[in-house]
Coordinates of C-alpha atoms in Angstrom, one line a residue:
Chain L
M1 CA 63.1 -1.6 5.3
K2 CA 65.2 -0.7 2.3
A3 CA 68.1 -2.5 3.9
K4 CA 66.1 -5.7 4.1
I5 CA 65.1 -5.5 0.5
G6 CA 68.7 -4.8 -0.4
I7 CA 69.9 -7.9 1.4
L8 CA 67.2 -10.0 -0.2
T9 CA 68.1 -8.7 -3.6
I10 CA 71.8 -9.5 -3.1
V11 CA 70.9 -13.0 -1.9
A12 CA 68.7 -13.6 -4.9
I13 CA 71.4 -12.4 -7.3
V14 CA 74.1 -14.5 -5.7
L15 CA 71.8 -17.6 -5.8
I16 CA 71.0 -16.9 -9.5
A17 CA 74.7 -16.5 -10.2
I18 CA 75.5 -19.8 -8.5
F19 CA 72.8 -21.5 -10.4
M20 CA 74.0 -20.1 -13.7
S21 CA 77.6 -21.0 -13.2
I22 CA 77.7 -24.2 -11.1
D23 CA 79.3 -27.2 -12.8
A24 CA 79.4 -25.4 -16.1
S25 CA 82.9 -26.7 -16.8
G26 CA 83.5 -24.4 -19.7
N27 CA 80.6 -25.2 -21.9
W28 CA 79.2 -21.8 -21.6
D29 CA 77.6 -21.7 -25.1
Y30 CA 75.5 -24.7 -24.2
V31 CA 74.8 -24.1 -20.6
L32 CA 74.0 -20.4 -20.4
P33 CA 71.0 -20.2 -22.8
R34 CA 69.4 -23.3 -21.3
R35 CA 69.8 -22.1 -17.7
L36 CA 68.8 -18.6 -18.6
K37 CA 65.5 -19.9 -19.9
K38 CA 65.0 -21.9 -16.7
I39 CA 65.9 -18.9 -14.5
L40 CA 63.5 -16.7 -16.4
A41 CA 60.7 -19.2 -15.9
I42 CA 61.4 -19.4 -12.2
V43 CA 61.6 -15.7 -11.7
L44 CA 58.4 -15.1 -13.6
T45 CA 56.3 -17.8 -11.9
G46 CA 57.8 -17.1 -8.5
A47 CA 57.0 -13.4 -8.8
I48 CA 53.4 -14.1 -10.1
I49 CA 52.6 -16.6 -7.3
A50 CA 54.0 -14.4 -4.6
F51 CA 52.3 -11.3 -5.9
S52 CA 48.9 -12.9 -6.5
T53 CA 48.9 -14.6 -3.1
L54 CA 49.7 -11.4 -1.3
V55 CA 47.0 -9.5 -3.0
F56 CA 44.5 -12.4 -2.4
Q57 CA 45.3 -12.5 1.2
T58 CA 44.9 -8.8 1.6
I59 CA 41.5 -8.7 0.0
T60 CA 40.3 -11.7 1.9
N61 CA 41.9 -10.3 5.1
N62 CA 43.3 -13.7 5.8
R63 CA 46.7 -15.1 6.0
I64 CA 45.9 -18.7 5.4
L65 CA 44.3 -18.7 2.0
T66 CA 45.9 -19.0 -1.5
P67 CA 44.3 -18.2 -4.8
S68 CA 44.5 -21.8 -6.0
I69 CA 41.7 -22.4 -3.5
I70 CA 39.1 -21.4 -6.1
G71 CA 39.8 -24.5 -8.0
L72 CA 42.2 -23.4 -10.8
D73 CA 44.8 -26.1 -9.9
S74 CA 42.1 -28.8 -10.0
L75 CA 40.8 -27.5 -13.3
Y76 CA 44.3 -27.6 -14.8
M77 CA 44.8 -31.2 -13.7
F78 CA 41.4 -32.0 -15.1
I79 CA 42.2 -30.5 -18.5
Q80 CA 45.5 -32.4 -18.7
T81 CA 44.1 -35.7 -17.5
F82 CA 41.2 -35.3 -19.9
V83 CA 43.4 -34.7 -22.9
I84 CA 45.5 -37.7 -22.1
F85 CA 42.5 -39.8 -21.3
I86 CA 40.8 -39.1 -24.6
F87 CA 43.8 -38.8 -27.0
G88 CA 46.5 -40.8 -25.2
S89 CA 49.9 -39.6 -24.1
T90 CA 51.5 -39.7 -27.6
H91 CA 49.1 -37.0 -28.7
M92 CA 50.1 -35.0 -25.6
T93 CA 53.7 -35.1 -26.5
L94 CA 53.0 -34.3 -30.1
M95 CA 50.6 -31.6 -29.3
N96 CA 52.1 -28.2 -29.6
K97 CA 53.0 -26.8 -26.2
N98 CA 51.7 -23.4 -27.2
V99 CA 48.3 -24.8 -28.0
N100 CA 48.2 -26.6 -24.7
F101 CA 49.2 -23.4 -22.8
L102 CA 46.7 -21.3 -24.6
I103 CA 43.9 -23.8 -24.1
S104 CA 44.7 -24.4 -20.4
A105 CA 45.2 -20.7 -19.6
G106 CA 42.1 -19.7 -21.6
L107 CA 39.9 -22.3 -19.9
M108 CA 41.0 -21.3 -16.5
V109 CA 40.4 -17.6 -17.0
L110 CA 37.1 -18.5 -18.6
F111 CA 36.1 -20.6 -15.6
A112 CA 37.1 -17.9 -13.1
G113 CA 35.3 -15.3 -15.1
L114 CA 32.1 -17.3 -15.2
L115 CA 32.3 -18.1 -11.5
Y116 CA 32.8 -14.4 -10.6
K117 CA 30.1 -13.3 -13.0
W118 CA 27.6 -15.8 -11.7
L119 CA 28.3 -14.9 -8.1
F120 CA 28.6 -11.2 -8.3
K121 CA 25.4 -10.8 -10.2
R122 CA 23.7 -10.8 -6.8
E123 CA 24.8 -7.9 -4.9
G124 CA 26.7 -8.0 -1.6
Q125 CA 28.1 -11.5 -1.8
N126 CA 30.5 -12.6 0.9
I127 CA 33.9 -13.3 -0.5
Y128 CA 34.3 -16.5 1.5
F129 CA 31.2 -17.7 -0.1
L130 CA 32.8 -17.3 -3.5
L131 CA 35.8 -19.2 -2.3
L132 CA 33.7 -22.0 -0.9
I133 CA 31.9 -22.4 -4.2
G134 CA 35.2 -22.4 -6.0
L135 CA 36.5 -25.1 -3.7
I136 CA 33.5 -27.3 -4.4
F137 CA 34.1 -27.0 -8.1
G138 CA 37.7 -28.0 -7.3
T139 CA 36.5 -31.1 -5.5
L140 CA 34.2 -31.8 -8.5
F141 CA 37.1 -31.5 -10.9
N142 CA 39.2 -33.7 -8.6
S143 CA 36.6 -36.5 -8.6
L144 CA 36.5 -36.3 -12.4
S145 CA 40.2 -36.5 -12.9
T146 CA 40.7 -39.2 -10.3
F147 CA 38.1 -41.3 -12.0
M148 CA 40.0 -41.0 -15.3
Q149 CA 43.3 -41.5 -13.6
V150 CA 42.1 -44.8 -12.2
L151 CA 41.1 -46.0 -15.6
I152 CA 44.2 -45.1 -17.7
D153 CA 47.2 -47.3 -18.4
P154 CA 50.0 -47.0 -15.8
N155 CA 52.4 -45.8 -18.6
E156 CA 50.0 -43.0 -19.5
F157 CA 49.6 -42.2 -15.9
Q158 CA 53.3 -41.4 -15.7
V159 CA 52.6 -38.6 -18.1
V160 CA 49.7 -37.4 -16.0
Q161 CA 51.8 -37.6 -12.9
D162 CA 54.5 -35.4 -14.5
K163 CA 51.8 -32.8 -15.0
M164 CA 50.8 -33.0 -11.4
F165 CA 53.9 -31.3 -10.2
A166 CA 55.4 -28.0 -11.4
S167 CA 58.4 -28.4 -13.5
F168 CA 60.8 -25.6 -14.7
N169 CA 62.6 -27.8 -17.2
N170 CA 61.6 -27.6 -20.9
V171 CA 59.8 -24.3 -20.7
N172 CA 59.2 -23.1 -24.2
T173 CA 60.9 -19.9 -25.2
D174 CA 57.8 -18.7 -27.1
L175 CA 55.6 -19.3 -24.1
L176 CA 58.0 -17.3 -21.9
V177 CA 57.7 -14.4 -24.3
I178 CA 53.9 -14.6 -24.4
S179 CA 53.7 -14.9 -20.6
F180 CA 56.0 -11.9 -20.0
V181 CA 54.0 -9.8 -22.4
L182 CA 50.8 -10.8 -20.6
V183 CA 52.2 -10.3 -17.2
I184 CA 53.5 -6.8 -18.1
A185 CA 50.1 -5.9 -19.5
V186 CA 48.4 -7.0 -16.3
A187 CA 51.0 -5.1 -14.2
V188 CA 50.3 -1.9 -16.0
Y189 CA 46.6 -2.4 -15.5
F190 CA 47.2 -3.1 -11.8
W191 CA 49.3 0.0 -11.2
R192 CA 46.2 2.2 -11.0
Y193 CA 44.7 0.2 -8.2
M194 CA 47.8 -0.5 -6.2
K195 CA 47.1 2.4 -3.8
Y196 CA 44.0 0.7 -2.5
L197 CA 45.8 -2.3 -1.1
D198 CA 47.0 -0.7 2.1
V199 CA 43.5 0.5 2.9
L200 CA 41.9 -2.8 1.9
A201 CA 44.1 -4.5 4.5
L202 CA 42.1 -2.7 7.2
G203 CA 39.0 -4.8 6.3
R204 CA 35.9 -4.3 4.3
D205 CA 34.0 -1.9 6.5
Q206 CA 37.0 0.3 7.2
A207 CA 37.9 0.5 3.6
I208 CA 34.4 1.5 2.6
N209 CA 34.3 4.1 5.3
L210 CA 37.5 5.6 4.0
G211 CA 36.0 6.0 0.6
V212 CA 37.3 3.0 -1.3
P213 CA 34.9 1.7 -4.0
Y214 CA 35.2 -1.7 -2.4
D215 CA 33.2 -4.0 -4.7
F216 CA 34.6 -2.4 -7.8
V217 CA 38.2 -2.7 -6.7
V218 CA 37.9 -6.2 -5.3
K219 CA 36.4 -7.5 -8.5
R220 CA 39.3 -6.0 -10.5
F221 CA 41.8 -7.6 -8.1
L222 CA 40.1 -11.0 -8.4
I223 CA 40.2 -10.8 -12.2
I224 CA 43.9 -9.9 -12.1
I225 CA 44.7 -12.8 -9.7
A226 CA 42.8 -15.3 -11.9
I227 CA 44.7 -14.2 -15.0
L228 CA 48.1 -14.4 -13.3
V229 CA 47.5 -17.7 -11.6
S230 CA 46.2 -19.2 -14.8
I231 CA 49.4 -18.0 -16.6
A232 CA 51.7 -19.4 -13.9
T233 CA 49.9 -22.8 -13.7
A234 CA 49.7 -23.3 -17.5
L235 CA 53.4 -22.4 -17.8
V236 CA 54.9 -24.7 -15.2
G237 CA 52.1 -26.6 -13.4
P238 CA 50.5 -26.3 -10.0
I239 CA 52.5 -25.2 -6.9
T240 CA 49.8 -24.9 -4.3
F241 CA 51.6 -23.8 -1.2
L242 CA 54.5 -21.7 -2.5
G243 CA 52.5 -18.5 -2.2
L244 CA 51.4 -19.3 1.3
L245 CA 54.9 -20.0 2.4
V246 CA 56.6 -16.9 0.9
V247 CA 53.9 -14.4 1.8
N248 CA 53.8 -15.4 5.4
L249 CA 57.6 -15.3 5.5
A250 CA 57.5 -11.9 3.9
H251 CA 55.1 -10.7 6.6
Q252 CA 57.5 -12.0 9.2
V253 CA 60.6 -10.6 7.7
M254 CA 59.3 -7.2 6.5
K255 CA 57.1 -6.5 9.6
T256 CA 55.2 -3.8 7.8
Y257 CA 51.8 -3.2 6.3
Q258 CA 52.9 -1.1 3.4
H259 CA 52.2 -3.1 0.3
K260 CA 54.9 -1.5 -1.8
Y261 CA 57.5 -3.1 0.5
L262 CA 55.5 -6.3 1.0
I263 CA 55.1 -6.9 -2.7
V264 CA 58.8 -6.5 -3.4
G265 CA 59.8 -8.5 -0.4
S266 CA 57.6 -11.5 -1.1
V267 CA 58.6 -11.6 -4.8
L268 CA 62.2 -11.7 -3.7
I269 CA 61.7 -14.3 -1.1
S270 CA 59.8 -16.4 -3.6
I271 CA 62.7 -16.2 -6.1
V272 CA 65.2 -17.0 -3.4
S273 CA 63.3 -20.0 -2.2
L274 CA 62.7 -21.3 -5.7
V275 CA 66.2 -21.0 -6.9
G276 CA 67.6 -22.2 -3.6
G277 CA 65.2 -25.1 -3.5
L278 CA 66.1 -26.0 -7.1
L279 CA 69.8 -26.0 -6.3
I280 CA 69.1 -28.3 -3.3
V281 CA 66.9 -30.6 -5.4
E282 CA 69.4 -30.8 -8.2
R283 CA 72.6 -31.0 -6.2
V284 CA 71.7 -32.5 -2.9
F285 CA 68.9 -34.8 -3.7
T286 CA 70.1 -35.2 -7.2
F287 CA 66.5 -35.1 -8.6
S288 CA 65.1 -37.9 -6.6
T289 CA 62.0 -35.8 -6.0
T290 CA 60.5 -32.8 -7.6
L291 CA 60.8 -29.2 -6.3
S292 CA 57.1 -28.6 -6.1
V293 CA 56.6 -31.7 -3.9
I294 CA 59.2 -30.4 -1.5
V295 CA 57.7 -26.9 -1.6
N296 CA 54.3 -28.2 -0.9
F297 CA 55.6 -30.4 1.9
I298 CA 57.5 -27.6 3.6
G299 CA 54.7 -25.1 3.0
G300 CA 52.2 -27.6 4.4
V301 CA 54.1 -28.2 7.6
Y302 CA 54.8 -24.5 8.1
F303 CA 51.1 -23.8 7.6
I304 CA 50.0 -26.3 10.2
Y305 CA 52.5 -24.6 12.5
L306 CA 50.9 -21.3 11.7
L307 CA 47.4 -22.5 12.4
L308 CA 48.3 -24.0 15.7
K309 CA 50.7 -21.4 16.9
E310 CA 49.8 -18.0 15.7
N311 CA 46.1 -17.3 16.3
K312 CA 46.2 -13.6 16.6
S313 CA 46.6 -12.8 12.9
W314 CA 43.1 -14.0 12.2
Chain M
M1 CA 9.1 -36.8 3.7
K2 CA 7.7 -39.5 6.0
K3 CA 9.9 -42.2 7.4
R4 CA 7.8 -44.9 5.9
Y5 CA 8.3 -43.5 2.4
L6 CA 12.0 -43.7 2.9
V7 CA 11.7 -47.3 4.1
V8 CA 9.6 -48.3 1.1
A9 CA 12.1 -46.6 -1.2
L10 CA 15.0 -48.3 0.4
I11 CA 13.4 -51.7 0.1
L12 CA 12.4 -51.2 -3.6
L13 CA 15.8 -49.8 -4.5
S14 CA 17.5 -52.7 -2.7
I15 CA 15.6 -55.2 -4.8
V16 CA 16.4 -53.3 -8.0
S17 CA 20.0 -53.2 -7.0
L18 CA 20.1 -57.0 -6.5
F19 CA 18.9 -57.7 -10.1
I20 CA 21.1 -55.2 -12.0
G21 CA 24.4 -56.5 -13.4
V22 CA 26.1 -58.1 -16.3
K23 CA 24.8 -61.5 -15.3
D24 CA 21.2 -61.4 -16.1
I25 CA 19.1 -62.6 -13.2
S26 CA 15.4 -61.9 -13.1
P27 CA 13.4 -61.7 -9.9
L28 CA 11.1 -64.5 -11.3
E29 CA 13.7 -67.1 -11.1
L30 CA 14.7 -66.3 -7.6
F31 CA 13.5 -69.6 -6.2
D32 CA 15.2 -71.8 -8.8
L33 CA 18.5 -70.2 -9.4
T34 CA 21.2 -72.2 -11.2
E35 CA 24.4 -72.9 -9.3
E36 CA 26.2 -70.1 -11.1
K37 CA 23.6 -67.5 -10.5
T38 CA 23.3 -68.4 -6.8
Q39 CA 27.0 -67.7 -6.5
V40 CA 26.8 -64.4 -8.3
M41 CA 24.1 -63.5 -5.9
W42 CA 25.9 -64.4 -2.7
I43 CA 29.4 -63.5 -3.6
A44 CA 28.9 -60.2 -5.4
R45 CA 25.4 -58.8 -5.4
V46 CA 24.4 -59.2 -1.7
P47 CA 27.7 -58.1 -0.3
R48 CA 27.5 -55.1 -2.6
L49 CA 24.0 -54.2 -1.3
I50 CA 25.0 -54.6 2.3
S51 CA 28.1 -52.5 1.9
I52 CA 26.2 -49.7 0.1
I53 CA 23.7 -49.5 2.9
I54 CA 26.2 -49.6 5.7
A55 CA 28.4 -47.0 4.0
G56 CA 25.5 -44.7 3.2
V57 CA 24.0 -45.0 6.7
S58 CA 27.3 -44.6 8.7
M59 CA 28.8 -41.8 6.6
S60 CA 25.7 -39.7 6.8
I61 CA 25.4 -40.2 10.6
V62 CA 29.0 -39.3 11.1
G63 CA 28.4 -36.1 9.2
L64 CA 25.4 -35.3 11.3
I65 CA 27.4 -35.9 14.5
M66 CA 30.2 -33.6 13.3
Q67 CA 27.8 -30.9 12.4
Q68 CA 26.2 -31.1 15.8
L69 CA 29.4 -31.0 17.7
T70 CA 31.0 -28.1 15.8
R71 CA 27.6 -26.2 15.5
N72 CA 28.4 -25.7 11.8
K73 CA 26.2 -27.0 9.0
F74 CA 29.2 -27.2 6.6
V75 CA 31.5 -29.5 8.6
S76 CA 31.8 -33.1 7.6
P77 CA 34.7 -35.6 7.2
T78 CA 35.3 -34.1 3.8
T79 CA 35.6 -30.6 5.0
A80 CA 37.4 -31.2 8.3
G81 CA 40.5 -33.0 7.1
T82 CA 39.4 -36.4 8.4
E83 CA 39.4 -38.1 5.0
D84 CA 42.8 -36.8 4.1
S85 CA 44.1 -37.9 7.5
V86 CA 42.8 -41.4 6.9
R87 CA 44.6 -41.5 3.5
F88 CA 47.8 -40.4 5.1
G89 CA 47.4 -43.1 7.7
I90 CA 46.8 -45.8 5.1
L91 CA 49.9 -44.6 3.3
V92 CA 52.0 -44.8 6.5
A93 CA 50.6 -48.2 7.2
L94 CA 51.7 -49.3 3.7
M95 CA 55.1 -47.9 4.0
L96 CA 55.9 -49.2 7.5
F97 CA 54.2 -52.6 7.2
P98 CA 53.9 -53.6 3.6
N99 CA 52.2 -56.9 4.5
A100 CA 49.8 -55.4 7.1
S101 CA 46.6 -57.2 7.8
P102 CA 43.4 -55.1 7.2
L103 CA 43.0 -54.8 10.9
L104 CA 46.4 -53.3 11.4
K105 CA 45.8 -50.9 8.5
L106 CA 42.5 -49.9 10.1
L107 CA 44.2 -49.2 13.4
V108 CA 46.9 -47.0 11.9
A109 CA 44.4 -45.1 9.7
F110 CA 42.1 -44.7 12.7
V111 CA 44.9 -43.2 14.9
F112 CA 45.7 -40.7 12.1
A113 CA 42.0 -39.9 11.6
L114 CA 41.6 -39.2 15.3
L115 CA 44.7 -37.0 15.4
G116 CA 43.7 -35.1 12.3
T117 CA 40.2 -34.5 13.6
F118 CA 41.5 -33.4 17.0
V119 CA 43.8 -30.9 15.4
F120 CA 40.9 -29.6 13.3
M121 CA 38.9 -29.1 16.5
K122 CA 41.8 -27.4 18.1
I123 CA 42.1 -25.0 15.2
L124 CA 38.3 -24.3 15.5
D125 CA 38.8 -23.3 19.1
K126 CA 41.4 -20.7 18.0
I127 CA 39.4 -19.2 15.2
K128 CA 37.9 -16.0 16.4
Y129 CA 36.1 -15.2 13.3
K130 CA 33.4 -17.8 13.2
D131 CA 31.8 -17.2 9.9
S132 CA 29.9 -20.4 9.0
V133 CA 31.4 -20.4 5.5
F134 CA 34.9 -19.7 6.7
I135 CA 35.2 -22.8 8.9
P136 CA 34.8 -25.4 6.1
L137 CA 37.3 -23.3 4.1
V138 CA 39.9 -23.8 6.9
G139 CA 39.0 -27.4 7.1
L140 CA 39.5 -28.0 3.4
M141 CA 42.8 -26.1 3.4
F142 CA 43.9 -28.3 6.3
G143 CA 42.9 -31.3 4.3
N144 CA 44.9 -30.1 1.3
I145 CA 47.9 -29.7 3.5
I146 CA 47.7 -33.2 4.8
G147 CA 47.2 -34.3 1.2
S148 CA 50.4 -32.6 0.2
I149 CA 52.3 -34.4 2.9
T150 CA 50.8 -37.7 1.7
T151 CA 51.8 -36.8 -1.9
F152 CA 55.4 -36.1 -0.7
F153 CA 55.7 -39.7 0.5
A154 CA 53.6 -41.3 -2.1
Y155 CA 55.8 -39.7 -4.8
K156 CA 58.9 -40.9 -3.2
Y157 CA 57.7 -44.5 -3.1
D158 CA 56.0 -44.3 -6.5
L159 CA 52.6 -45.1 -5.0
I160 CA 50.5 -42.2 -6.4
Q161 CA 48.4 -44.1 -8.9
N162 CA 48.0 -47.0 -6.5
M163 CA 46.8 -44.6 -3.8
S164 CA 44.3 -42.9 -6.0
A165 CA 43.0 -46.2 -7.4
W166 CA 42.5 -47.7 -3.9
L167 CA 41.0 -44.7 -2.3
H168 CA 38.6 -43.7 -5.1
G169 CA 35.2 -44.7 -3.8
D170 CA 34.1 -47.8 -5.7
F171 CA 31.6 -50.6 -4.9
S172 CA 32.5 -52.8 -7.9
T173 CA 35.4 -54.4 -6.0
V174 CA 33.2 -55.5 -3.1
L175 CA 33.1 -59.3 -2.9
R176 CA 32.4 -61.7 -0.2
G177 CA 35.6 -61.9 2.0
N178 CA 36.8 -58.3 1.5
Y179 CA 34.1 -56.1 2.8
E180 CA 33.4 -57.5 6.2
L181 CA 35.5 -54.9 7.9
L182 CA 32.5 -52.6 7.3
Y183 CA 30.5 -54.4 10.0
V184 CA 32.7 -52.5 12.5
S185 CA 30.6 -49.4 11.9
I186 CA 27.2 -51.1 12.9
P187 CA 27.9 -51.0 16.7
L188 CA 29.2 -47.5 16.2
V189 CA 26.0 -46.4 14.7
I190 CA 24.1 -47.9 17.6
I191 CA 26.3 -46.0 20.1
A192 CA 25.7 -42.9 18.1
Y193 CA 22.0 -43.5 18.5
L194 CA 22.3 -44.0 22.3
F195 CA 24.3 -40.8 22.7
A196 CA 22.0 -38.8 20.4
N197 CA 20.5 -36.7 23.1
K198 CA 23.9 -35.9 24.6
F199 CA 25.2 -34.8 21.2
T200 CA 22.3 -32.5 20.8
I201 CA 23.0 -30.9 24.2
A202 CA 26.7 -30.7 23.4
G203 CA 25.7 -28.9 20.2
M204 CA 24.3 -26.0 22.3
G205 CA 27.8 -25.0 23.4
E206 CA 30.3 -25.9 26.0
E207 CA 29.2 -23.7 28.8
F208 CA 25.5 -24.4 28.3
A209 CA 26.1 -28.2 28.2
I210 CA 28.2 -28.1 31.4
N211 CA 25.5 -26.1 33.1
L212 CA 23.0 -28.8 32.2
G213 CA 25.3 -31.3 33.9
L214 CA 26.8 -32.9 30.8
N215 CA 30.3 -34.2 30.8
Y216 CA 31.1 -32.1 27.7
K217 CA 34.7 -33.2 27.0
Q218 CA 33.7 -36.9 27.2
V219 CA 30.8 -36.6 24.9
V220 CA 32.8 -34.7 22.3
N221 CA 35.5 -37.3 22.5
I222 CA 33.1 -40.1 22.0
G223 CA 31.7 -38.3 19.0
L224 CA 35.1 -37.8 17.4
F225 CA 36.0 -41.4 18.1
I226 CA 32.9 -42.6 16.2
V227 CA 33.7 -40.1 13.4
A228 CA 37.3 -41.2 13.0
L229 CA 36.6 -44.9 13.2
V230 CA 33.7 -44.9 10.8
T231 CA 35.5 -42.8 8.3
S232 CA 38.6 -45.0 8.4
V233 CA 36.5 -48.2 7.9
V234 CA 34.6 -46.8 5.0
I235 CA 37.6 -45.4 3.2
L236 CA 39.6 -48.6 3.7
T237 CA 36.9 -50.9 2.3
I238 CA 35.1 -48.7 -0.2
G239 CA 37.2 -45.5 -0.7
T240 CA 36.3 -41.8 -0.5
I241 CA 32.7 -40.8 -1.1
P242 CA 32.9 -37.0 -1.1
F243 CA 30.2 -34.8 0.3
L244 CA 28.0 -37.6 1.5
G245 CA 28.3 -36.7 5.2
L246 CA 27.6 -33.1 4.2
I247 CA 24.5 -33.1 2.1
I248 CA 22.4 -35.8 3.6
P249 CA 22.3 -34.3 7.2
N250 CA 21.7 -30.9 5.7
I251 CA 18.7 -32.1 3.7
V252 CA 17.2 -33.8 6.7
T253 CA 17.7 -30.8 9.1
L254 CA 15.9 -28.7 6.5
Y255 CA 12.6 -30.3 7.3
L256 CA 13.3 -31.9 10.7
G257 CA 15.3 -29.3 12.7
D258 CA 18.2 -29.9 15.0
N259 CA 17.0 -32.6 17.4
L260 CA 19.5 -35.4 16.8
K261 CA 17.3 -38.2 18.2
K262 CA 14.6 -37.3 15.8
S263 CA 16.7 -36.8 12.7
L264 CA 19.1 -39.7 13.1
A265 CA 16.8 -42.3 11.7
H266 CA 15.9 -40.1 8.7
T267 CA 19.5 -39.3 8.1
A268 CA 20.4 -42.9 8.1
L269 CA 17.6 -43.9 5.8
L270 CA 18.1 -41.0 3.4
G271 CA 21.9 -41.7 3.3
A272 CA 21.3 -45.3 2.3
V273 CA 18.7 -44.4 -0.3
F274 CA 20.9 -41.7 -1.8
V275 CA 24.0 -43.9 -2.2
L276 CA 21.8 -46.7 -3.5
C277 CA 20.3 -44.4 -6.1
C278 CA 23.7 -43.1 -7.2
D279 CA 25.1 -46.6 -7.4
I280 CA 22.2 -47.9 -9.5
L281 CA 22.5 -44.9 -11.8
G282 CA 26.3 -45.4 -12.1
R283 CA 25.7 -49.0 -13.1
L284 CA 23.1 -48.2 -15.7
I285 CA 24.5 -45.1 -17.5
I286 CA 27.3 -46.9 -19.3
F287 CA 26.1 -50.4 -18.9
P288 CA 27.8 -53.0 -18.9
Y289 CA 30.6 -50.8 -17.5
E290 CA 30.0 -48.7 -14.5
I291 CA 30.8 -45.2 -13.2
S292 CA 32.3 -45.4 -9.7
I293 CA 30.4 -44.2 -6.7
G294 CA 33.1 -41.6 -5.9
L295 CA 32.4 -39.8 -9.2
M296 CA 28.6 -40.2 -9.1
V297 CA 28.3 -38.8 -5.6
G298 CA 31.0 -36.2 -6.4
V299 CA 29.0 -34.8 -9.3
V300 CA 25.5 -35.1 -7.7
G301 CA 26.8 -34.0 -4.3
S302 CA 28.6 -30.9 -5.3
G303 CA 25.5 -29.8 -7.2
I304 CA 23.3 -30.3 -4.2
F305 CA 25.9 -28.6 -1.9
I306 CA 26.0 -25.5 -4.1
F307 CA 22.2 -25.4 -4.1
L308 CA 22.2 -25.6 -0.3
L309 CA 24.7 -22.8 -0.1
M310 CA 22.7 -20.6 -2.5
R311 CA 19.6 -21.3 -0.6
R312 CA 21.1 -20.3 2.7
K313 CA 22.1 -17.0 1.2
A314 CA 18.6 -16.4 0.0
Y315 CA 17.4 -16.8 3.6
D316 CA 20.1 -14.6 5.1
R317 CA 18.8 -11.6 3.3

């Protein structure tokens, strides 16, 4: 187990080193700080997405769900489209990135919080029920943003379209600092509950039998996931299927049920695939398409394969 | 709700629908219309009304069939990946044959819809954990995935805004000459009616149906064929109308139960009335502009759907 993690770490470091140094041609002063910022954004979002998907799949006991299913991605797109629809794209570019980040992340956390609060008020709600309600809200937000997207000017639409796909370029340094602080705070909070994950993986009834305060812990985890996903989405944009892809790969590579290994493994795989994917996009396709479109494509195809092939996991 | 109330409502709303619009036409002058007004009537208003009714009727019936066949109240073209497959099919048709005739586009979209729905049924077979809420979740995820593949190609060919504009449900573009494809769904609705009893039996489960002497596979295939073709036709001519196939059959089964033959007529009527209502509202709220049917049904439909879910929960306990 440790050997596998060691190998993954080495691969990640090598890829990062290649990414930092490729085609630098001596302009280190210019290249390094810019790439460092990009790499930090990638590592942060990759880790967040892998981690939150893993926890989400454990508490839902299901390998085919991702946290974005509760409608956060759609809400993010709705907020962005709405701002451009009302104020126009010039405003969007003028608008302070920090403000946009704080508004988007804040609204997403608020939405998730209200959703949870409303649903958990009644005792004993099925968690799938929560997800389905979230999904319906997602469809609602989608209809609203499509309606606006149809109406706006094609030039303005280009700006919306850029927002549809995650981008690691031009991530603001201030935002990176804020996000890192927030993520570390969440991680500290999470630490106390980490021990429950292995037991939760056994299923609701088993976990309750073994003395886990199920509802209490699951609520905490759901809140943590909502905060993390909001941060990642507001920082770079939606990448729906990355988590699905890397967590399933992690399960296959690590072949364990111990979450301390799974978490590290999936985070590393996520970083490796993002950095590797970015290298391929920038060097092989030379930017003709965006990374998140490719990730979603590969993730989607892999997922259909999973659904049709591997029926024993669920 | 009696059937005759629905019929009366449908007739009244249809008349209202004919006389709403930027061009002011009052019912009183119906028998001496000017040349211009006659044209507005026959080129825009009447086709619009016909397409609303056909779309409302056929999408609701399709939803009902799917729910019977999968024995799950939350399955419909929206929650089974059918709509996303149709969109993918249309994109493929556009990429391969840029000058395709509508019929060719329909054919490609139909093949994709059929494939997508079959894959979904296959997935259903494999799911062991048949929680009724879990199945639509899988279906929606499946739809998202097909959507992501569509996005991959649409992005490459810079078709994203075009795709979303064409496929957003909207009756305002319906004019004489571009909606006639919708007539394809009329014979399909009739077939659905003829097969209603068989669908009901198929809904009781494979083993039971075979015991009763039903050719289960064939009936299911006919059902899926109707579902895929109707969905393709409606999306190609009107666009996506989310949740329609989900809420109408659910409301009808609330008071009529699961006998398809009995509930089909109600479902069809209620579907038409519902779409007509939403369309009239959408035309009045920001008159003289209009809110597209996709958005209207999306908002109203998701509200009703959440209500239905909550209600189901209340009964469970």
